[in-house]
CSV table of C-alpha atoms and ligand atoms in Angstrom, one decimal:
chain,number,residue,atom,x,y,z
A,272,MET,CA,118.2,96.6,125.4
A,273,LYS,CA,120.3,99.2,123.6
A,274,THR,CA,120.0,99.4,119.8
A,275,ARG,CA,120.5,102.1,117.1
A,276,ILE,CA,116.8,102.9,117.5
A,277,THR,CA,116.9,103.5,121.2
A,278,GLU,CA,120.0,105.7,120.7
A,279,LEU,CA,118.5,107.6,117.8
A,280,PHE,CA,115.3,108.5,119.6
A,281,GLY,CA,116.7,108.7,123.2
A,282,ILE,CA,114.3,106.0,124.5
A,283,GLU,CA,114.7,103.2,127.0
A,284,HIS,CA,113.0,100.4,125.2
A,285,PRO,CA,113.0,99.7,121.4
A,286,ILE,CA,109.2,99.9,121.2
A,287,ILE,CA,107.3,102.4,119.1
A,288,GLN,CA,103.6,103.1,119.0
A,289,GLY,CA,102.7,103.8,115.4
A,290,GLY,CA,100.4,106.7,114.5
A,291,MET,CA,96.8,105.7,114.6
A,292,HIS,CA,93.9,107.8,113.4
A,293,PHE,CA,91.7,108.8,116.4
A,294,VAL,CA,93.8,106.7,118.8
A,295,GLY,CA,97.1,108.5,118.7
A,296,LEU,CA,96.0,111.4,121.0
A,297,ALA,CA,98.2,112.9,123.7
A,298,GLU,CA,97.0,110.3,126.3
A,299,MET,CA,98.2,107.4,124.2
A,300,ALA,CA,101.5,108.9,123.2
A,301,ALA,CA,102.3,110.1,126.7
A,302,ALA,CA,101.5,106.7,128.2
A,303,VAL,CA,103.9,104.9,125.8
A,304,SER,CA,106.7,107.5,126.3
A,305,ASN,CA,106.3,107.4,130.1
A,306,ALA,CA,106.7,103.6,129.9
A,307,GLY,CA,110.0,104.0,128.1
A,308,GLY,CA,108.9,103.5,124.5
A,309,LEU,CA,108.2,106.1,121.8
A,310,GLY,CA,104.7,107.4,121.8
A,311,ILE,CA,103.3,109.1,118.6
A,312,ILE,CA,100.6,111.7,118.2
A,313,THR,CA,98.6,111.3,114.9
A,314,GLY,CA,98.9,114.6,113.2
A,315,LEU,CA,95.9,114.4,110.8
A,316,THR,CA,93.4,113.4,113.5
A,317,GLN,CA,93.8,116.9,114.9
A,318,GLY,CA,92.5,118.4,111.6
A,319,THR,CA,94.4,121.8,111.7
A,320,PRO,CA,97.9,122.8,112.6
A,321,GLU,CA,96.5,124.9,115.5
A,322,LYS,CA,94.8,121.9,117.1
A,323,LEU,CA,98.0,119.8,116.5
A,324,ALA,CA,100.0,122.5,118.3
A,325,ALA,CA,97.6,122.3,121.3
A,326,GLU,CA,97.8,118.5,121.3
A,327,ILE,CA,101.6,118.6,121.4
A,328,GLU,CA,101.4,121.0,124.3
A,329,ARG,CA,98.9,118.6,126.1
A,330,CYS,CA,101.3,115.7,125.6
A,331,ARG,CA,104.2,117.7,126.9
A,332,ALA,CA,102.3,118.4,130.0
A,333,MET,CA,101.8,114.6,130.5
A,334,THR,CA,105.4,113.5,129.8
A,335,ASP,CA,108.9,114.8,129.9
A,336,LYS,CA,110.1,111.9,127.7
A,337,PRO,CA,110.6,112.1,123.9
A,338,PHE,CA,107.5,111.6,121.8
A,339,GLY,CA,106.8,111.9,118.1
A,340,VAL,CA,104.1,113.0,115.6
A,341,ASN,CA,102.9,111.0,112.7
A,342,LEU,CA,102.3,112.7,109.3
A,343,THR,CA,100.4,110.5,106.9
A,344,PHE,CA,100.6,111.7,103.3
A,345,LEU,CA,97.4,110.5,101.7
A,346,PRO,CA,96.3,110.8,98.1
A,347,SER,CA,93.5,113.3,98.3
A,348,VAL,CA,91.6,115.9,96.3
A,349,ASN,CA,91.8,118.5,99.0
A,350,PRO,CA,95.1,117.8,100.7
A,351,PRO,CA,95.4,118.8,104.4
A,352,ASP,CA,97.7,121.7,105.3
A,353,TYR,CA,100.9,119.7,105.4
A,354,PRO,CA,103.2,122.7,105.5
A,355,GLY,CA,101.2,124.0,108.5
A,356,PHE,CA,101.4,120.7,110.3
A,357,VAL,CA,105.2,120.6,109.7
A,358,GLN,CA,105.5,124.1,111.2
A,359,ALA,CA,103.4,123.2,114.2
A,360,ILE,CA,105.7,120.2,114.8
A,361,ILE,CA,108.8,122.3,114.5
A,362,ASP,CA,107.4,125.1,116.7
A,363,GLY,CA,106.3,122.5,119.3
A,364,GLY,CA,109.8,121.3,119.7
A,365,VAL,CA,109.0,117.7,118.7
A,366,LYS,CA,112.1,115.7,118.0
A,367,VAL,CA,110.7,112.7,116.1
A,368,VAL,CA,108.4,112.5,113.1
A,369,GLU,CA,106.9,109.3,111.7
A,370,THR,CA,106.0,109.8,108.1
A,371,ALA,CA,103.8,107.3,106.2
A,372,GLY,CA,102.0,107.1,102.9
A,373,ASN,CA,103.6,109.0,100.0
A,374,ASN,CA,107.2,110.1,99.8
A,375,PRO,CA,108.0,112.7,102.5
A,376,GLN,CA,111.0,114.2,100.6
A,377,LYS,CA,109.4,117.7,100.2
A,378,TYR,CA,109.3,118.2,104.0
A,379,LEU,CA,112.6,116.6,104.9
A,380,PRO,CA,114.8,119.8,104.6
A,381,ALA,CA,112.6,121.7,107.1
A,382,LEU,CA,112.4,118.8,109.5
A,383,LYS,CA,116.2,118.1,109.3
A,384,GLU,CA,117.0,121.8,109.8
A,385,ALA,CA,115.0,121.7,113.0
A,386,GLY,CA,117.0,118.7,114.2
A,387,ILE,CA,114.0,116.3,113.9
A,388,LYS,CA,114.7,112.6,113.3
A,389,VAL,CA,112.5,111.1,110.6
A,390,ILE,CA,111.3,107.5,110.6
A,391,HIS,CA,109.4,106.6,107.4
A,392,LYS,CA,106.9,103.7,107.5
A,393,CYS,CA,106.9,101.6,104.4
A,394,THR,CA,105.6,98.2,103.1
A,395,ALA,CA,108.3,97.4,100.5
A,396,VAL,CA,112.1,97.1,100.4
A,397,ARG,CA,112.2,99.4,97.4
A,398,HIS,CA,110.3,102.1,99.3
A,399,ALA,CA,112.6,101.6,102.4
A,400,LEU,CA,115.7,102.1,100.1
A,401,LYS,CA,114.1,105.2,98.7
A,402,ALA,CA,113.5,106.6,102.2
A,403,GLU,CA,117.2,105.9,103.0
A,404,ALA,CA,118.3,107.6,99.8
A,405,ILE,CA,116.4,110.8,100.5
A,406,GLY,CA,117.8,111.0,104.0
A,407,CYS,CA,115.3,109.5,106.5
A,408,ASP,CA,117.1,108.4,109.7
A,409,ALA,CA,115.2,105.1,110.1
A,410,VAL,CA,112.4,103.1,108.6
A,411,SER,CA,109.5,101.2,110.0
A,412,VAL,CA,109.0,98.1,107.9
A,413,ASP,CA,105.3,97.2,107.8
A,414,GLY,CA,104.5,93.6,106.8
A,415,PHE,CA,101.4,92.2,105.2
A,416,GLU,CA,100.0,91.2,108.6
A,417,CYS,CA,99.7,94.8,109.7
A,418,GLY,CA,96.6,96.7,110.7
A,419,GLY,CA,96.0,99.7,108.4
A,420,HIS,CA,97.5,99.9,104.9
A,421,PRO,CA,99.8,97.0,104.0
A,422,GLY,CA,100.4,98.2,100.5
A,423,GLU,CA,99.8,96.0,97.4
A,424,ASP,CA,102.8,93.6,97.5
A,425,ASP,CA,101.5,91.2,100.3
A,426,ILE,CA,104.9,90.3,101.7
A,427,PRO,CA,104.7,89.1,105.3
A,428,ASN,CA,107.4,90.0,107.8
A,429,PHE,CA,109.1,86.6,107.8
A,430,ILE,CA,110.3,87.5,104.3
A,431,LEU,CA,110.2,91.3,104.4
A,432,LEU,CA,112.3,91.9,107.5
A,433,PRO,CA,115.4,89.8,106.4
A,434,ARG,CA,115.1,91.3,102.9
A,435,ALA,CA,115.2,94.8,104.5
A,436,ALA,CA,118.1,93.8,106.7
A,437,ASP,CA,120.0,92.6,103.6
A,438,GLU,CA,119.6,95.9,101.8
A,439,LEU,CA,119.4,98.8,104.3
A,440,LYS,CA,122.1,100.7,106.1
A,441,ILE,CA,119.9,102.8,108.3
A,442,PRO,CA,118.2,101.1,111.3
A,443,PHE,CA,114.7,99.8,111.0
A,444,VAL,CA,111.9,98.5,113.2
A,445,ALA,CA,109.6,95.6,112.5
A,446,SER,CA,105.9,96.6,112.2
A,447,GLY,CA,102.8,94.5,111.7
A,448,GLY,CA,101.9,91.5,113.8
A,449,MET,CA,104.0,92.6,116.8
A,450,ALA,CA,102.5,91.8,120.2
A,451,ASP,CA,104.9,90.5,122.8
A,452,GLY,CA,108.4,89.5,123.8
A,453,ARG,CA,108.4,86.8,121.2
A,454,SER,CA,107.7,89.3,118.5
A,455,LEU,CA,110.5,91.6,119.7
A,456,VAL,CA,113.1,88.8,119.8
A,457,ALA,CA,112.1,87.4,116.5
A,458,ALA,CA,112.2,90.9,114.9
A,459,MET,CA,115.7,91.4,116.3
A,460,ALA,CA,116.7,88.0,115.0
A,461,MET,CA,115.6,89.1,111.5
A,462,GLY,CA,117.7,92.3,111.6
A,463,ALA,CA,115.3,94.9,113.1
A,464,GLU,CA,116.5,97.1,115.9
A,465,GLY,CA,113.1,97.5,117.5
A,466,MET,CA,109.4,97.0,116.9
A,467,ASN,CA,106.4,99.2,116.1
A,468,MET,CA,102.9,98.2,117.4
A,469,GLY,CA,99.5,99.6,116.5
A,470,THR,CA,96.7,97.2,117.3
A,471,ARG,CA,98.3,95.9,120.5
A,472,PHE,CA,98.4,99.5,121.9
A,473,ILE,CA,94.7,100.1,121.3
A,474,ALA,CA,93.9,97.3,123.8
A,475,THR,CA,95.5,99.1,126.8
A,476,ALA,CA,94.0,100.9,129.7
A,477,GLU,CA,95.2,104.3,128.6
A,478,ALA,CA,94.2,104.1,124.9
A,479,PRO,CA,91.7,107.0,124.6
A,480,VAL,CA,89.1,105.0,122.7
A,481,HIS,CA,85.7,103.5,123.6
A,482,GLU,CA,85.7,100.3,125.7
A,483,ASN,CA,83.9,98.5,122.8
A,484,VAL,CA,86.9,99.0,120.6
A,485,LYS,CA,89.2,97.3,123.1
A,486,GLN,CA,86.7,94.5,123.7
A,487,ALA,CA,86.4,93.9,119.9
A,488,ILE,CA,90.2,93.4,119.7
A,489,VAL,CA,90.2,91.1,122.7
A,490,ASP,CA,87.3,89.1,121.2
A,491,ALA,CA,88.8,88.9,117.7
A,492,SER,CA,90.9,86.0,116.4
A,493,GLU,CA,93.6,86.1,113.7
A,494,LEU,CA,90.9,85.0,111.2
A,495,ASP,CA,88.8,88.1,111.7
A,496,THR,CA,90.5,90.8,109.6
A,497,ARG,CA,89.6,91.6,105.9
A,498,LEU,CA,91.4,93.5,103.2
A,499,VAL,CA,89.2,96.3,101.8
A,500,MET,CA,89.7,98.9,99.0
A,501,ARG,CA,92.1,96.6,97.1
A,502,PRO,CA,90.3,97.4,93.7
A,503,LEU,CA,91.1,101.1,94.5
A,504,ARG,CA,94.8,100.2,95.2
A,505,ASN,CA,94.3,101.7,98.7
A,506,THR,CA,94.2,98.3,100.5
A,507,GLU,CA,93.4,98.5,104.2
A,508,ARG,CA,93.3,95.7,106.7
A,509,VAL,CA,90.3,96.1,108.9
A,510,LEU,CA,88.3,94.1,111.5
A,511,THR,CA,85.3,92.4,109.9
A,512,ASN,CA,81.7,93.5,110.8
A,513,PRO,CA,78.5,93.8,108.8
A,514,ALA,CA,79.5,97.1,107.2
A,515,VAL,CA,82.8,95.6,106.0
A,516,GLU,CA,81.1,92.5,104.6
A,517,ARG,CA,78.7,94.9,102.8
A,518,LEU,CA,81.6,96.8,101.4
A,519,LEU,CA,83.3,93.6,100.2
A,520,GLN,CA,80.0,92.6,98.5
A,521,LYS,CA,80.0,95.9,96.6
A,522,GLU,CA,83.6,95.4,95.5
A,523,LYS,CA,82.6,92.0,94.2
A,524,GLU,CA,79.6,93.2,92.3
A,525,LEU,CA,81.1,96.4,90.9
A,526,GLY,CA,84.5,94.9,90.0
A,527,ALA,CA,86.9,97.2,88.3
A,528,ASP,CA,84.2,99.9,87.9
A,529,ILE,CA,84.1,100.6,91.6
A,530,LYS,CA,84.6,104.2,92.7
A,531,PHE,CA,85.4,105.6,96.2
A,532,ALA,CA,81.9,107.1,96.2
A,533,ASP,CA,80.4,103.6,96.1
A,534,ILE,CA,81.9,102.7,99.4
A,535,ALA,CA,82.0,106.1,101.1
A,536,GLU,CA,79.2,105.1,103.5
A,537,GLU,CA,81.3,102.3,104.9
A,538,VAL,CA,84.6,104.3,105.2
A,539,ALA,CA,84.2,108.1,105.1
A,540,GLY,CA,84.2,109.8,108.5
A,541,VAL,CA,83.5,106.6,110.5
A,542,TYR,CA,86.6,106.8,112.8
A,543,PRO,CA,85.2,109.2,115.4
A,544,LYS,CA,81.9,107.2,115.6
A,545,ILE,CA,83.9,104.0,116.2
A,546,MET,CA,86.7,105.2,118.4
A,547,GLN,CA,84.8,107.8,120.5
A,548,ASN,CA,81.2,106.5,120.5
A,549,GLY,CA,81.9,102.7,120.2
A,550,GLU,CA,79.5,102.3,117.3
A,551,MET,CA,81.3,99.1,116.2
A,552,GLU,CA,79.2,98.2,113.2
A,553,ILE,CA,79.1,101.7,111.5
A,554,GLY,CA,82.1,101.1,109.2
A,555,ALA,CA,85.6,99.9,108.5
A,556,TRP,CA,88.4,100.4,111.0
A,557,SER,CA,92.0,99.3,110.8
A,558,CYS,CA,93.0,96.3,112.9
A,559,GLY,CA,95.9,93.8,112.5
A,560,MET,CA,95.8,90.0,112.4
A,561,VAL,CA,97.7,90.3,115.7
A,562,ALA,CA,94.3,90.7,117.3
A,563,GLY,CA,94.5,86.9,117.6
A,564,LEU,CA,97.4,87.3,120.0
A,565,ILE,CA,95.7,89.9,122.2
A,566,ASP,CA,93.5,88.8,125.1
A,567,ASP,CA,93.9,91.4,127.8
A,568,VAL,CA,93.7,95.2,128.4
A,569,PRO,CA,96.8,96.0,130.5
A,570,THR,CA,98.2,99.4,131.3
A,571,VAL,CA,100.9,100.5,128.8
A,572,GLN,CA,103.5,100.2,131.6
A,573,VAL,CA,102.5,96.6,132.4
A,574,LEU,CA,102.5,95.8,128.7
A,575,ILE,CA,105.9,97.2,127.9
A,576,ASP,CA,107.5,95.8,131.1
A,577,ARG,CA,106.0,92.4,130.3
A,578,ILE,CA,107.4,92.5,126.7
A,579,MET,CA,110.9,93.4,127.9
A,580,SER,CA,110.9,90.7,130.6
A,581,GLU,CA,109.6,88.1,128.2
A,582,ALA,CA,112.3,89.1,125.7
A,583,ASP,CA,114.9,88.8,128.3
A,584,THR,CA,113.7,85.3,129.3
A,585,ILE,CA,113.6,84.1,125.7
A,586,ILE,CA,117.1,85.4,125.0
A,587,HIS,CA,118.8,84.3,128.2
A,588,LYS,CA,116.9,81.1,129.1
A,589,ARG,CA,115.2,79.6,126.1
A,590,LEU,CA,117.6,80.4,123.3
A,591,SER,CA,120.9,80.3,125.2
A,592,GLY,CA,119.9,76.9,126.6
A,593,MET,CA,119.5,75.3,123.1
B,212,FMN,C1,93.1,101.9,114.2
B,212,FMN,C2,94.4,102.1,113.4
B,212,FMN,C3,94.6,103.3,112.8
B,212,FMN,C4,95.8,103.6,112.1
B,212,FMN,N1,96.0,104.8,111.6
B,212,FMN,C5,97.2,105.1,111.0
B,212,FMN,C6,97.5,106.4,110.5
B,212,FMN,O1,96.6,107.3,110.6
B,212,FMN,N2,98.7,106.6,109.9
B,212,FMN,C7,99.6,105.6,109.8
B,212,FMN,O2,100.7,105.9,109.3
B,212,FMN,N3,99.4,104.4,110.3
B,212,FMN,C8,98.2,104.1,110.9
B,212,FMN,N4,98.0,102.8,111.4
B,212,FMN,C9,99.0,101.8,111.2
B,212,FMN,C10,99.9,101.7,112.5
B,212,FMN,O3,100.6,102.9,112.8
B,212,FMN,C11,100.9,100.5,112.5
B,212,FMN,O4,101.7,100.7,111.4
B,212,FMN,C12,100.2,99.2,112.3
B,212,FMN,O5,99.0,99.1,113.2
B,212,FMN,C13,101.1,98.0,112.7
B,212,FMN,O6,100.5,96.8,112.6
B,212,FMN,P1,99.8,96.1,113.9
B,212,FMN,O7,98.5,96.7,114.0
B,212,FMN,O8,99.8,94.7,113.4
B,212,FMN,O9,100.7,96.3,115.1
B,212,FMN,C14,96.8,102.6,112.0
B,212,FMN,C15,96.5,101.3,112.6
B,212,FMN,C16,95.4,101.1,113.3
B,212,FMN,C17,95.2,99.7,113.9
């Protein structure tokens, strides 16, 4: 399947693994790239530019295929060393960067000069158009279904993708709710040229997370995610658990007066405890509604091959026979 996305990134299949905090380590990115997709290391998880440089080296030792680095621009009091991360990416010879969160414009000249392709992840058509206008090469359009931060507009992919197709000139991938060959063909039908998956890639053999995390995704249905931090306009879709329900109760009780400090116990610094130690009830972690479509833990190669063969069957047998 050749699309503008496979051509742009030099990959075999139009499938991208989105950046994921404490999941997007070298093992994850290399497994996806080796299977013909685009694997992505999550920059901020590494903490410092030096550690990111080492992680890029580690990934390069595991794959000779292209892989990317995610840079998430978060609103924060003490911002991470973004210029340092950008330099580590350039020095590491990485050819693709997935940006997310705030506008990446400040860092585009340096990335472009180094010949790096930039795909910006966004949850609204107006943000996608802005990304196109500032010179991003592609966008990842993240619908309301997605695990992580769906934004505040709540537009699901059945509307968002065709809207993006109507407006954008640069290629885009569908993100949020993508799990299988059906997702890929549907995304293509709506104008996307590939798909980005988060949650689905966590439930794979190679994902470098505790088995409890994979099992939680397999056990979850499409009814088991919740939206937290909406009153802070930092909405995140997470898997429910007692800590998440406690957090939601605080949001209800404190209303508009809620501050980040009120919910810090449930969200701050919980990722390593969940992803590495498997302490599933310690706090909130991102998970998409797509968990309802996930009921196994295959290798990444099996998953990607299965998606491509399902897509082929749908296109050449089911649809062409109608
Ligand atoms: C556990 C987890 C952590 C994530 N962390 C990040 C992150 O640090 N930066 C980012 O841009 N997106 C992050 N995401 C979003 C994913 O890259 C992707 O856009 C999203 O998962 C797509 O929706 P899906 O889960 O339905 O496939 C995360 C998602 C999950 C599930």
